[in-house]
């Protein structure tokens, strides 16, 4: 497309909105979708309740993708073509999801134990795509006017929301018991795995379809004439107004656009420590422990927790866009509340398989609400911290990102070792009838 082609700057191109939306869905939809299936996978895979800890480690290892890209960007930028890399990344995501759909339940012997090696490999590949998307997808959308970047970010939020909605429709079924006769003639009741509305394989096919739509949308962003030419508009002076725009709406500001006071050295250090602690638990510890904390209350409790926490995180992001805490005192207070919820999650996991109220409806309700509130609060706190560090002079966001990765990786490693090489966390094999 010739950049001199005239463009109607006062007309919003809805094809671009749709393409940007579905392109944004492709950022994290595969990883989020895989996590929504954990309540079913822990019942069928040989790792059992320890499965989430393996997957969290693999996701952390996949951060090698953005690290390699960043090194290449600094040292050898002439060899990088972001559009080609995005195509490669999205095709890899589709192939990895197809691989997961076909072979997730195939196991092999590894180090004298049976493991879900195909699930592990496909998880690493889709995590590689998802972890690299922030350094590839968002800068690409930066070429378009800001209004389309907002559509992209909305799609990114839906990448967690949509898999959870589909998984809620899928359900998890109810554990049933059947008679089984032993060799000595004794008849016993044996629990059968719950049967959802549709299988995990069909769910993964849904995720593959969403990723394929995302790939088609990226093709549209690059090849549809009315969309591709938008990249030649100047971002600062050529924002395209929404048909619903009004003088009142023009006063709205994004959270990061408002002035924030400069932090003292003590406040800066406090917030960095807080950020490290938040990511230590939210990205490393809690995803690995969710099975131990929730499964004693039943598969249904785990199912609702795994999916409603995704929805809560998405809603927290939307809330943060309209109102975001900027005072250190408020963030500290919210962090204290989140800390109480985290402690309850840890205690129920440590007391597994018999935590308080484990055989009651009240206990199931409390554990689900605890995890949902915890997920929403943590997501909100992370966004508030990001906004504060962005407003600081110097390398605020650099330290935010560095501490984020350090906290996530250390949390994943620590909890993996505790789960798999100590007796702190205990599971129940099978179920009860």
Short mmCIF file of N, CA and C in Angstrom, two decimals, residues 180-188:
data_model
loop_
_atom_site.label_atom_id
_atom_site.label_comp_id
_atom_site.label_asym_id
_atom_site.label_seq_id
_atom_site.Cartn_x
_atom_site.Cartn_y
_atom_site.Cartn_z
N UNK A 180 -17.37 -53.06 41.25
CA UNK A 180 -16.28 -53.79 40.62
C UNK A 180 -15.98 -55.02 41.48
N UNK A 181 -15.90 -56.19 40.85
CA UNK A 181 -15.65 -57.43 41.56
C UNK A 181 -14.16 -57.75 41.55
N UNK A 182 -13.59 -57.94 42.75
CA UNK A 182 -12.17 -58.26 42.87
C UNK A 182 -11.93 -59.74 42.58
N UNK A 183 -10.66 -60.14 42.53
CA UNK A 183 -10.29 -61.53 42.22
C UNK A 183 -10.83 -62.50 43.26
N UNK A 184 -10.96 -62.05 44.52
CA UNK A 184 -11.46 -62.93 45.58
C UNK A 184 -12.98 -62.96 45.65
N UNK A 185 -13.64 -62.31 44.69
CA UNK A 185 -15.09 -62.32 44.66
C UNK A 185 -15.75 -61.20 45.41
N UNK A 186 -14.95 -60.34 46.07
CA UNK A 186 -15.51 -59.22 46.82
C UNK A 186 -15.94 -58.11 45.85
N UNK A 187 -17.09 -57.53 46.12
CA UNK A 187 -17.60 -56.43 45.29
C UNK A 187 -17.39 -55.11 46.02
N UNK A 188 -16.76 -54.16 45.32
CA UNK A 188 -16.51 -52.85 45.91
C UNK A 188 -17.00 -51.76 44.97
#
